[in-house]
Coordinates of C-alpha atoms in Angstrom, one line a residue:
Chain A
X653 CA 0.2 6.7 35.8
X654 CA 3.5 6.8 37.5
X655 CA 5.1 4.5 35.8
X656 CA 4.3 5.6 32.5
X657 CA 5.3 8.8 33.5
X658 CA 8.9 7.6 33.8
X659 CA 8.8 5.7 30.5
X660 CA 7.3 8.9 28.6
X661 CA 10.4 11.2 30.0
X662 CA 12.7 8.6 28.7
X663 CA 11.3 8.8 25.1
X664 CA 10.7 12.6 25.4
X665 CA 14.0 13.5 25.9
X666 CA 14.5 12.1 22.4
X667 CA 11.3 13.2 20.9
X668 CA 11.9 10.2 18.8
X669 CA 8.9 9.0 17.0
X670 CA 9.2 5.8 14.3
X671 CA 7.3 5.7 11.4
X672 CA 6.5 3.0 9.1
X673 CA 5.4 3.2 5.6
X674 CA 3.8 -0.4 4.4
X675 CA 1.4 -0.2 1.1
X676 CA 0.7 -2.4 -1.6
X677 CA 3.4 -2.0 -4.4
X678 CA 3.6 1.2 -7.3
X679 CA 1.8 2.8 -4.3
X680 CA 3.9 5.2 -3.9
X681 CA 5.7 4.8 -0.5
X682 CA 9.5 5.1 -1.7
X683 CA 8.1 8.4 -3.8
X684 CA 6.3 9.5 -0.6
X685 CA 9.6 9.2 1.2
X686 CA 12.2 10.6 -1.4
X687 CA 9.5 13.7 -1.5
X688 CA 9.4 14.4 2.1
X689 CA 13.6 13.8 2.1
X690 CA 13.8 16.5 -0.3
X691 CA 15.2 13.8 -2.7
X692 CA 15.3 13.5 -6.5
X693 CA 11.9 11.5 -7.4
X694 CA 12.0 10.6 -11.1
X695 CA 14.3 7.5 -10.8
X696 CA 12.7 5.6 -8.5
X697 CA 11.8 1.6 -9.0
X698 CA 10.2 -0.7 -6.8
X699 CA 11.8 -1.2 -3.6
X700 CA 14.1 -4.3 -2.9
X701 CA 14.1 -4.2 0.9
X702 CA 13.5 -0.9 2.6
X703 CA 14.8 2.7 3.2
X704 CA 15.2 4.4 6.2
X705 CA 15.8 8.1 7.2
X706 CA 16.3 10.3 10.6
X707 CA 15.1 13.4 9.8
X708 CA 14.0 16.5 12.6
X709 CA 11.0 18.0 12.5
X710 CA 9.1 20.3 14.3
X711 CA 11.5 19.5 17.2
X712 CA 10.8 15.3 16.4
X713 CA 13.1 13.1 15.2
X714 CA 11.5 11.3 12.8
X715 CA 12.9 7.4 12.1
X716 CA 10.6 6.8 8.6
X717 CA 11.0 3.5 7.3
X718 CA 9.7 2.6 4.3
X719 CA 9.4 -0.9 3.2
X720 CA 9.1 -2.7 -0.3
X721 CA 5.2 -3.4 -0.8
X722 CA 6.2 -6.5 -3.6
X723 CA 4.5 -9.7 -2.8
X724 CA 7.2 -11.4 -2.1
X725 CA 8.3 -8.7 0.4
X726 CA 5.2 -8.7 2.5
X727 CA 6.1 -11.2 5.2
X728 CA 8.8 -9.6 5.6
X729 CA 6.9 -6.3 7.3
X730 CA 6.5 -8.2 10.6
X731 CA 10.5 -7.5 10.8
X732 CA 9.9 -3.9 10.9
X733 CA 6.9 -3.7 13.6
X734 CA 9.0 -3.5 16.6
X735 CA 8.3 -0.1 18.6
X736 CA 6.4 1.8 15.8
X737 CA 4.3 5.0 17.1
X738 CA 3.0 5.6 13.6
X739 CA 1.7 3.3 10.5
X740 CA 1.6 5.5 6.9
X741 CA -0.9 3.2 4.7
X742 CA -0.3 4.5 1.1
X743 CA -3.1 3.8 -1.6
X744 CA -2.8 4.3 -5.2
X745 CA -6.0 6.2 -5.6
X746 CA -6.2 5.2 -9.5
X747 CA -6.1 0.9 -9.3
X748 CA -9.2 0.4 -8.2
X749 CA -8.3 -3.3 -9.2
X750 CA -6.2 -4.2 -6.3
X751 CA -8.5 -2.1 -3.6
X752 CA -9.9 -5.4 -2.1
X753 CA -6.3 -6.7 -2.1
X754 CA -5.3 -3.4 -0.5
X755 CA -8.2 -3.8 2.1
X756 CA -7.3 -6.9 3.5
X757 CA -3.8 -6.4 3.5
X758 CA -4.8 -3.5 5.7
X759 CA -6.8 -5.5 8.1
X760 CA -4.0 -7.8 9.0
X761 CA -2.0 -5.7 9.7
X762 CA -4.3 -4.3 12.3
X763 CA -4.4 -7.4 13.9
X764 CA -0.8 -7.7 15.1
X765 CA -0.2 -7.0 18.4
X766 CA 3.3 -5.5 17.9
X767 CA 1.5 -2.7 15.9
X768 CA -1.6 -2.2 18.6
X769 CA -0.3 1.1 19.8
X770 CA 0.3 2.5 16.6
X771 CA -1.4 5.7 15.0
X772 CA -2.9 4.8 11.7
X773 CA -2.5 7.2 8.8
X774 CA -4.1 6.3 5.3
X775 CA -2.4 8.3 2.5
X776 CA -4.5 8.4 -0.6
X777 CA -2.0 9.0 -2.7
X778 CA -2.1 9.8 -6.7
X779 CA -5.4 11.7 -6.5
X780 CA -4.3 14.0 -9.1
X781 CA -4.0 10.9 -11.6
X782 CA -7.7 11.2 -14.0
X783 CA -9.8 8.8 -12.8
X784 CA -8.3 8.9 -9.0
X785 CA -10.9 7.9 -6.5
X786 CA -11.8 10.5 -3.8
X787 CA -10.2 10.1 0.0
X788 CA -14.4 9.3 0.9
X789 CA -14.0 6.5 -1.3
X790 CA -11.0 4.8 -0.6
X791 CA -12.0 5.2 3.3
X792 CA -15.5 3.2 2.2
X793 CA -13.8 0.9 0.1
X794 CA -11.0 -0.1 3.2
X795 CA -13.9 0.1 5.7
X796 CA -11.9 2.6 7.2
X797 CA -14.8 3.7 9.8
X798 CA -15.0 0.1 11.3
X799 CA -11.7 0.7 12.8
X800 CA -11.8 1.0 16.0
X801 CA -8.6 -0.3 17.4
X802 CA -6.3 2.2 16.6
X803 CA -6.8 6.5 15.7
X804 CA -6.4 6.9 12.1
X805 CA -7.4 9.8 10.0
X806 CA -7.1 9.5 6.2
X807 CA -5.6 12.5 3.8
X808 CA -5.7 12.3 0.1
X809 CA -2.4 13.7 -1.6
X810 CA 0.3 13.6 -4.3
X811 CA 3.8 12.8 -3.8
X812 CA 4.5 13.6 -7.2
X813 CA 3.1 17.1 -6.3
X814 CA 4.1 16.9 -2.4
X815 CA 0.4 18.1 -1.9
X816 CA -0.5 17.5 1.6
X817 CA 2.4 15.4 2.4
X818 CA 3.2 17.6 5.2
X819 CA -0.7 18.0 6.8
X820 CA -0.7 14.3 6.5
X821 CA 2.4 13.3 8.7
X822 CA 2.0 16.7 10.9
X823 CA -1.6 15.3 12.2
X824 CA 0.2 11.9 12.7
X825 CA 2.8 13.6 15.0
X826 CA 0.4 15.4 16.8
X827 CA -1.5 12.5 17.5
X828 CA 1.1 10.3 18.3
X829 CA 3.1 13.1 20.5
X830 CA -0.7 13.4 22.4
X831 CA -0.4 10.1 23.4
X832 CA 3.5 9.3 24.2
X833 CA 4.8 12.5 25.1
X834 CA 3.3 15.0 27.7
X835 CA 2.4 17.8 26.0
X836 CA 4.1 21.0 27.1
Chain B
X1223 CA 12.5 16.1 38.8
X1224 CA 15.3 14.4 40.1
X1225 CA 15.3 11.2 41.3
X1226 CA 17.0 9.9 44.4
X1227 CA 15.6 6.4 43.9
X1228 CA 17.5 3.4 43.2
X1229 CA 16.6 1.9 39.9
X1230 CA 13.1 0.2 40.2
X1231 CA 14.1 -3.8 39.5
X1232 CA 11.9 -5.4 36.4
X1233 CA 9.3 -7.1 39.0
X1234 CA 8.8 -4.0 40.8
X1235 CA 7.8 -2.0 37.6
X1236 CA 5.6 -4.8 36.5
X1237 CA 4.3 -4.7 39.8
X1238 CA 3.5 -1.3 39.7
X1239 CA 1.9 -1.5 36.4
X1240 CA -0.4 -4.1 36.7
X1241 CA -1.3 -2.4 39.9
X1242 CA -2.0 1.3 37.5
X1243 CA -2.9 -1.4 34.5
X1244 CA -6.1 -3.2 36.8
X1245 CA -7.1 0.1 38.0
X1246 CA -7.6 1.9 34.6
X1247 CA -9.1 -1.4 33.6
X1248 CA -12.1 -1.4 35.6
X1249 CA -12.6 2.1 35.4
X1250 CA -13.3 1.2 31.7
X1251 CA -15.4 -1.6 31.9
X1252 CA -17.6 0.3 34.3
X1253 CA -17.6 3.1 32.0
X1254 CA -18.3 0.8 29.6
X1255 CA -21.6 -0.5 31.3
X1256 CA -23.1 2.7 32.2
X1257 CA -23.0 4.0 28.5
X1258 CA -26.6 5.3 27.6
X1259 CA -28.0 6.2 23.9
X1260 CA -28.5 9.7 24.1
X1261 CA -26.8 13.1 22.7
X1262 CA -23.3 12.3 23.9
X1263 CA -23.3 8.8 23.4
X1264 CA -20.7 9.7 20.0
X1265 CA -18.3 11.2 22.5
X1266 CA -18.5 8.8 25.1
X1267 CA -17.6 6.3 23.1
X1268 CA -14.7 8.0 21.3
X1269 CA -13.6 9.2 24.8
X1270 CA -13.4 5.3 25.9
X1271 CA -12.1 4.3 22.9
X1272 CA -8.8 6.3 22.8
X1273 CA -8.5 5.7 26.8
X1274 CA -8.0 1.6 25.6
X1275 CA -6.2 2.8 23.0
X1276 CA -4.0 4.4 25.9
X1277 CA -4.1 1.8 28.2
X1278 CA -2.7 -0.7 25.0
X1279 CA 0.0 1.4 24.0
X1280 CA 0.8 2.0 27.9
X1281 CA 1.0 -2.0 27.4
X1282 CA 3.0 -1.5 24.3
X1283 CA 5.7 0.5 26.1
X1284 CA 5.5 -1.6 29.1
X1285 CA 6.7 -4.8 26.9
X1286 CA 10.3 -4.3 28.0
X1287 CA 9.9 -5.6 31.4
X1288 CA 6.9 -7.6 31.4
X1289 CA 6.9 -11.3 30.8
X1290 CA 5.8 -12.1 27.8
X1291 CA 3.0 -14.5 29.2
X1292 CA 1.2 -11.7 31.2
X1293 CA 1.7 -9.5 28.1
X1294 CA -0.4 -12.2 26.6
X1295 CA -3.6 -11.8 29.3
X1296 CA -3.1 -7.9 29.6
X1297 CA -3.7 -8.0 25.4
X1298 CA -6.6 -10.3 25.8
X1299 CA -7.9 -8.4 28.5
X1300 CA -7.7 -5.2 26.2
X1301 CA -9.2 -6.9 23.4
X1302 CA -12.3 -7.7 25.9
X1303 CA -12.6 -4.2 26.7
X1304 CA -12.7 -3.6 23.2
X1305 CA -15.3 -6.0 22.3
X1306 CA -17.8 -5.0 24.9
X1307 CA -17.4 -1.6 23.9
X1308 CA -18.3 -2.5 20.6
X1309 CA -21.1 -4.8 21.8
X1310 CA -22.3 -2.0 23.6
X1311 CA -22.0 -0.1 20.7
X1312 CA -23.6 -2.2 18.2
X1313 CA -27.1 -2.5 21.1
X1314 CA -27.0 1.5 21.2
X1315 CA -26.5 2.2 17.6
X1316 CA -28.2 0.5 15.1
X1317 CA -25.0 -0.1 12.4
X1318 CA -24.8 0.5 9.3
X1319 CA -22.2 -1.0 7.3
X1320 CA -20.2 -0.3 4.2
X1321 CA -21.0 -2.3 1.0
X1322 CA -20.7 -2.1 -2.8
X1323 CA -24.4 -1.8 -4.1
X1324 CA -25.3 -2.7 -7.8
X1325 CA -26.9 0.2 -7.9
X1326 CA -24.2 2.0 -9.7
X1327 CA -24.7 -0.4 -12.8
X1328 CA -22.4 2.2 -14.4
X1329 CA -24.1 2.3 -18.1
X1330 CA -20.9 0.2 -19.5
X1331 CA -19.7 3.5 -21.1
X1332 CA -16.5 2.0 -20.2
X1333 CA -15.7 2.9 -24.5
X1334 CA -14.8 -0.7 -24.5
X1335 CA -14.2 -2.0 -27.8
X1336 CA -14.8 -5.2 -26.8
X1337 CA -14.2 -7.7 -29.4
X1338 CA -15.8 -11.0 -27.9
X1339 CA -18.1 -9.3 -25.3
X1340 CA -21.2 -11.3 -27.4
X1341 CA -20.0 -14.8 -25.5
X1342 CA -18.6 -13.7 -22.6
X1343 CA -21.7 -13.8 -20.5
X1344 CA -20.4 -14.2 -16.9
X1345 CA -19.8 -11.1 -15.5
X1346 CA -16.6 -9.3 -15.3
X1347 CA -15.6 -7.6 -12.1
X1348 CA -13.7 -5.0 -12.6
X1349 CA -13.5 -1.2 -12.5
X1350 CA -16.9 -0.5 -13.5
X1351 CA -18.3 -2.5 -10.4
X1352 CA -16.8 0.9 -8.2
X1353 CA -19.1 2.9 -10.6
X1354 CA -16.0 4.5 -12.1
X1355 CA -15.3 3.5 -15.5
X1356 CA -14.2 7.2 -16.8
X1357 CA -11.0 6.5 -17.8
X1358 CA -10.8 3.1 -17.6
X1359 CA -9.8 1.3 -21.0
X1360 CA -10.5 -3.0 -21.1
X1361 CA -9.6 -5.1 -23.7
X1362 CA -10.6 -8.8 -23.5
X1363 CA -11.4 -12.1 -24.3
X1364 CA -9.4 -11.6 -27.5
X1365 CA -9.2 -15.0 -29.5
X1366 CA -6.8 -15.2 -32.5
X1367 CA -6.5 -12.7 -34.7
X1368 CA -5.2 -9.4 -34.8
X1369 CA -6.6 -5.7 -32.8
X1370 CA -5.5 -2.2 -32.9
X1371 CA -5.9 0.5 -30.8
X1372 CA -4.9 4.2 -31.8
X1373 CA -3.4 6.6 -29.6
X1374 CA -6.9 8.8 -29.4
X1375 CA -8.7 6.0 -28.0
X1376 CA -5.9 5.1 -25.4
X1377 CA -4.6 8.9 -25.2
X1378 CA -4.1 8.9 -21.2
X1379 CA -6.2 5.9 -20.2
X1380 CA -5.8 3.2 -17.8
X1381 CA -5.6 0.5 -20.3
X1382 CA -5.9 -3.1 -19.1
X1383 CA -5.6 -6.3 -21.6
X1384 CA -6.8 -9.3 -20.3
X1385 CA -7.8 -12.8 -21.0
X1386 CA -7.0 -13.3 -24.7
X1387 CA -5.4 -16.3 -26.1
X1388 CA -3.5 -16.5 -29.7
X1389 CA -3.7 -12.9 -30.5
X1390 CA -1.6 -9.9 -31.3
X1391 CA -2.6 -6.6 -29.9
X1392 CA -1.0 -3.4 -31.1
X1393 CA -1.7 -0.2 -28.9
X1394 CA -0.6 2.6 -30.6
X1395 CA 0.3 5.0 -27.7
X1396 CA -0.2 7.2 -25.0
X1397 CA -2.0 5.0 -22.1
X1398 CA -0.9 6.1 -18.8
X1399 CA -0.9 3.2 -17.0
X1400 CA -0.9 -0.5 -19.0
X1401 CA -2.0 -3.9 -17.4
X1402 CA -2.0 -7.0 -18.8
X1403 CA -3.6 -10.5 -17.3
X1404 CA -4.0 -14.2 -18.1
X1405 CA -2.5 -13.8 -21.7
X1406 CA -1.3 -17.1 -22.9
X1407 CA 0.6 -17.0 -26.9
X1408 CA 0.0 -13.3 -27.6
X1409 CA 1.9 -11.1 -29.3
X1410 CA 1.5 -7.1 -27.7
X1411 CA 2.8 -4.2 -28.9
X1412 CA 2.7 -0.9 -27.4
X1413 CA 3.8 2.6 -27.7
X1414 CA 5.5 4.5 -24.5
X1415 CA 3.3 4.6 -21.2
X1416 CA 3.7 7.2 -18.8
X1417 CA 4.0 5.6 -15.8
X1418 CA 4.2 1.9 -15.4
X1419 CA 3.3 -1.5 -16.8
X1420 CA 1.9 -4.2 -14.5
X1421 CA 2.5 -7.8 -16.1
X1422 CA 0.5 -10.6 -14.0
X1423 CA 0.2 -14.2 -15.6
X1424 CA 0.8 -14.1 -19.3
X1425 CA 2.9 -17.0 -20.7
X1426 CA 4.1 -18.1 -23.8
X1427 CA 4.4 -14.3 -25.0
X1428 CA 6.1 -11.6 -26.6
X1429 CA 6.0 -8.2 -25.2
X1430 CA 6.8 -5.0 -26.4
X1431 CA 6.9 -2.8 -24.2
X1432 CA 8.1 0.9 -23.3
X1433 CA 7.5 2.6 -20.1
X1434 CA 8.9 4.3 -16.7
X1435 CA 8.5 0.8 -14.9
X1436 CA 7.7 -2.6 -15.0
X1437 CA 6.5 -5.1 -12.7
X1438 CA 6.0 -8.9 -13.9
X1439 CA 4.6 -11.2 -11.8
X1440 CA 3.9 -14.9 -11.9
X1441 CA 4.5 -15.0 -15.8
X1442 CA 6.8 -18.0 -17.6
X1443 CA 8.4 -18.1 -20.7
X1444 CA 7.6 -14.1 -22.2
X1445 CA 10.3 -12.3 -24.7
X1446 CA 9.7 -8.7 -23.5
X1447 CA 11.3 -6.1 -25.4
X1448 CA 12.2 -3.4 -23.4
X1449 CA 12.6 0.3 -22.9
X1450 CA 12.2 1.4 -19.2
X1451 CA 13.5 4.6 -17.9
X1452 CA 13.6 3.5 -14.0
X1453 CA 13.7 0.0 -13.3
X1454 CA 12.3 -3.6 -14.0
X1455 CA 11.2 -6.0 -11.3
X1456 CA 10.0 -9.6 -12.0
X1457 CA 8.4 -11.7 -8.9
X1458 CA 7.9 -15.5 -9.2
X1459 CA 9.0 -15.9 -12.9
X1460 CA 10.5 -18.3 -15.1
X1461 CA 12.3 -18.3 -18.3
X1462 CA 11.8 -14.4 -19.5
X1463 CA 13.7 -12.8 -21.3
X1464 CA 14.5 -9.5 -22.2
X1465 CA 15.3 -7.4 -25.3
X1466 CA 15.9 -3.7 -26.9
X1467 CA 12.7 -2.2 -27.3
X1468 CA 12.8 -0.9 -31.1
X1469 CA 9.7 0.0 -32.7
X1470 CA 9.7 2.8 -35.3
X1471 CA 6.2 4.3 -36.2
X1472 CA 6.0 7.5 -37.5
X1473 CA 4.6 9.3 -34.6
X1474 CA 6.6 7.4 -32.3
X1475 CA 9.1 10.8 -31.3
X1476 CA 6.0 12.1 -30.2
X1477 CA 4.4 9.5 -28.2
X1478 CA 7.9 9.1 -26.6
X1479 CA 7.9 13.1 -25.8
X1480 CA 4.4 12.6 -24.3
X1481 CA 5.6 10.0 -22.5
X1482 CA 8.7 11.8 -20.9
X1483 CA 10.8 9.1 -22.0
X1484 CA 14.0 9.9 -24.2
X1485 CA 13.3 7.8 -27.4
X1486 CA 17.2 6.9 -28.0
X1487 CA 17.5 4.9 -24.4
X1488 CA 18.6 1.6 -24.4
X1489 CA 17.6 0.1 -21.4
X1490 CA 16.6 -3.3 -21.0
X1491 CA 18.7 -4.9 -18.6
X1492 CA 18.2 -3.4 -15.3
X1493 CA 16.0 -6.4 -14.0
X1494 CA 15.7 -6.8 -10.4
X1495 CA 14.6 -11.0 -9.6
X1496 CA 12.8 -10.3 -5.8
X1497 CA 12.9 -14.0 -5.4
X1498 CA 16.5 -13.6 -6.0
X1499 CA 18.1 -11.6 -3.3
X1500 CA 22.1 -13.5 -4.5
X1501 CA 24.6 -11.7 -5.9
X1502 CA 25.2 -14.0 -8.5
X1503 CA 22.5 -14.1 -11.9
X1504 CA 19.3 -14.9 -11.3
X1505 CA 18.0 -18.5 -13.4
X1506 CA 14.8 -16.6 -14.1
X1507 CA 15.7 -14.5 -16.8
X1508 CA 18.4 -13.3 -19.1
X1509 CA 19.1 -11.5 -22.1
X1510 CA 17.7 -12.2 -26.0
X1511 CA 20.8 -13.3 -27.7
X1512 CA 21.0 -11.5 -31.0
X1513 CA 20.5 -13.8 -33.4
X1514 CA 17.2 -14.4 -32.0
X1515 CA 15.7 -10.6 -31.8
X1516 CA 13.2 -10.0 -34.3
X1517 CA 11.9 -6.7 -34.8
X1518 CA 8.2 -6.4 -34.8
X1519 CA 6.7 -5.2 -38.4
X1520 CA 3.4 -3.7 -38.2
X1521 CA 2.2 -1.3 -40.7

């Protein structure tokens, strides 16, 4: 496509790619965040509003946004949909009270149209915590395979630990560069 | 590439979208139709899949000069694609779909002490219907009275209190999470938790309570005494009020050590209101004055 052609050179030049973080809250987005920053992780309390950070990486500038999950906070996301190549899902792995909560929330998401081009990544987060559900469960209990709308890919980790952090967000950027950027 | 070209005005490039937009389109929808079952079926349809996922983010990107009505049709147009495919799917693969099956009646080992289990005859849903229940620690349905937990039968548990009316509760130490739900008049007392407490609907209460965070939600009229080495965060809330946490047991240096939380902090008062984003006091909570803190005696 032509045209698309010009509009991918306009965002390759940049290689910028925006990534949002949205989960229910005490899932672990901010800790997510702070890890991958390279920031201090032990103080953290739940977000009131959002965070955001340009970071490079791999030759990417990466725009992560990372949004309080509080209830009170949740229609507030919409705000932050606007151009997003890449949606970070993070699950506490351990409340398997709030999974159904967690599942729905999910789904709506889905449905907005502002997010339709989006790659979806599902961090299962906390799986070191006793008791954790596996990354096969959590992707049964968000139906995760009846998605067909948008390319996701779920990857258990710990941001405590930083485990898989990094192979999470790398397959996002792959994904997202194979679809926005030509690949060189 | 360098381009001689004038800059294409916005009806031109919608012009030349929908022309690239139709195109790819049709291509899919034929596609679409002449899917078979077989071998490759799988990678077909992934194949067609991720071109409409291309095709809707080429949408996406195009937003900036398309009016917003034909964005409209192109997105209904996509979603039609999508449904066929899935249609087509659904005749060519018989589905099978995801459900929780009872068949992980998970022997309640769930070491619940349960003191009123004998009337409580509708079922509860709650961890045990995932089939997990290993470290999963319910108390509930306590009426009047007084329980106590000791720190080996909490010792790094999820430990969630629910549905008890006039009671006190006294959890000696060490869960790693705490959650507590529909507690109306209770009095609970608990040693330092690891990680955080999640308070949702308990009223009339007092709470003692030490921890790395605290969430309370939809809760009026709770004293909560308070140690919390982070932050706490109440969310449609009236009337609570918070305290110094100050409970002396013996083993309490330990339980704090276990904990990672320094057993000399005072720190009650960093409450954030999220349904108070002034800069001036929220009217949802405020301190205990002094004359009215009482210090919880258990022996």
């Amino acid at each position: 496509m032509v045209l698309l052609q010009i509009l991918r050179k306009l965002k390759q030049k940049e290689k910028e790619v925006r990534i949002l973080m949205l989960g229910l809250d005490n899932a672990g987005k901010t800790t997510i965040w702070k890890k991958f920053n390279g920031e201090d992780i032990n103080t953290i309390s739940p977000t009131l509003g959002f965070n955001i950070k340009s970071l490079d990486h791999n030759g990417f500038q990466l725009n992560i946004w990372d949004v309080g999950g509080q209830k009170s906070l949740r229609s507030y996301w919409r705000n932050y949909f606007e151009s997003t190549d890449g949606l970070v899902w993070v699950v506490d792995s351990a409340d398997k009270m709030r999974l159904e909560d967690c599942k729905s929330e999910l789904h709506k998401l889905l449905q907005e149209e502002r997010l339709s081009g989006a790659t979806l990544l599902v961090f299962a987060n906390k799986c070191d915590l006793p008791g954790a559900l596996s990354a096969q469960e959590i992707k049964d209990a968000l139906n995760l395979d009846e998605i067909k709308t948008h390319h996701w890919q779920i990857v258990w980790c710990s941001a405590m630990t930083g485990e898989n952090l990094l192979d999470g967000i790398d397959w996002m950027i792959t994904d997202i560069a194979s679809r926005i950027f030509t690949l060189d | 590439m360098e381009t001689s070209n004038p800059k294409p005005t916005q009806s031109q490039l919608s012009e030349a979208f929908m022309v690239e937009f139709n195109k790819k389109k049709e291509e899919l929808g034929q596609q679409i139709k002449e899917l078979k079952a077989g071998a490759s079926l799988n990678e077909h349809l992934t194949k067609i899949s991720t071109e409409i996922q291309k095709l809707s983010k080429s949408l996406h990107d195009a937003a900036m000069f398309l009016p917003s009505y034909s964005i409209k049709i192109r997105q209904n147009e996509i979603r039609d694609l999508e449904k066929e495919l899935r249609g087509r799917e659904d005749e060519l693969i018989p589905k099978k779909r995801f459900g929780f099956k009872s068949k992980a009646q998970a022997p309640t080992s769930n070491d619940v002490v349960n003191v009123a289990t004998k009337e409580s005859v509708k079922p509860v849903i709650n961890a045990s219907a995932l089939g997990k229940s290993d470290n999963f620690f319910t108390i509930e349905n306590v009426k009047q009275g007084t329980v106590r937990y000791t720190e080996d039968q909490l010792n790094g548990n999820d430990v969630m209190v629910k549905d008890s009316v006039d009671a006190v509760i006294i959890l000696e130490g060490g869960p790693s999470t705490l959650r507590l739900a529909n507690l109306k008049n209770c009095k609970l007392l608990c040693g330092p938790v690891r990680t955080s407490v999640f308070v949702d609907n308990v009223q009339e209460s007092v709470l003692f309570l030490c921890c790395q965070q605290l969430r309370t939600h939809s809760s009026e009229n709770v004293d909560i005494y308070l140690r919390v080495s982070s932050r706490a965060i109440i969310e449609d809330c009236k009337n609570i009020r918070f305290g110094p946490y100050n409970w002396n047991h013996e083993k309490s240096n330990d339980l704090h050590i276990k904990a990672g939380i320094a057993a000399t902090l005072e720190r009650y008062d960093a409450v954030d209101d999220f349904n108070w984003l002034s800069s001036t006091h929220s009217p949802n909570w405020c301190l205990i004055p002094s004359e009215e803190i009482t210090e919880f005696n258990f022996s």
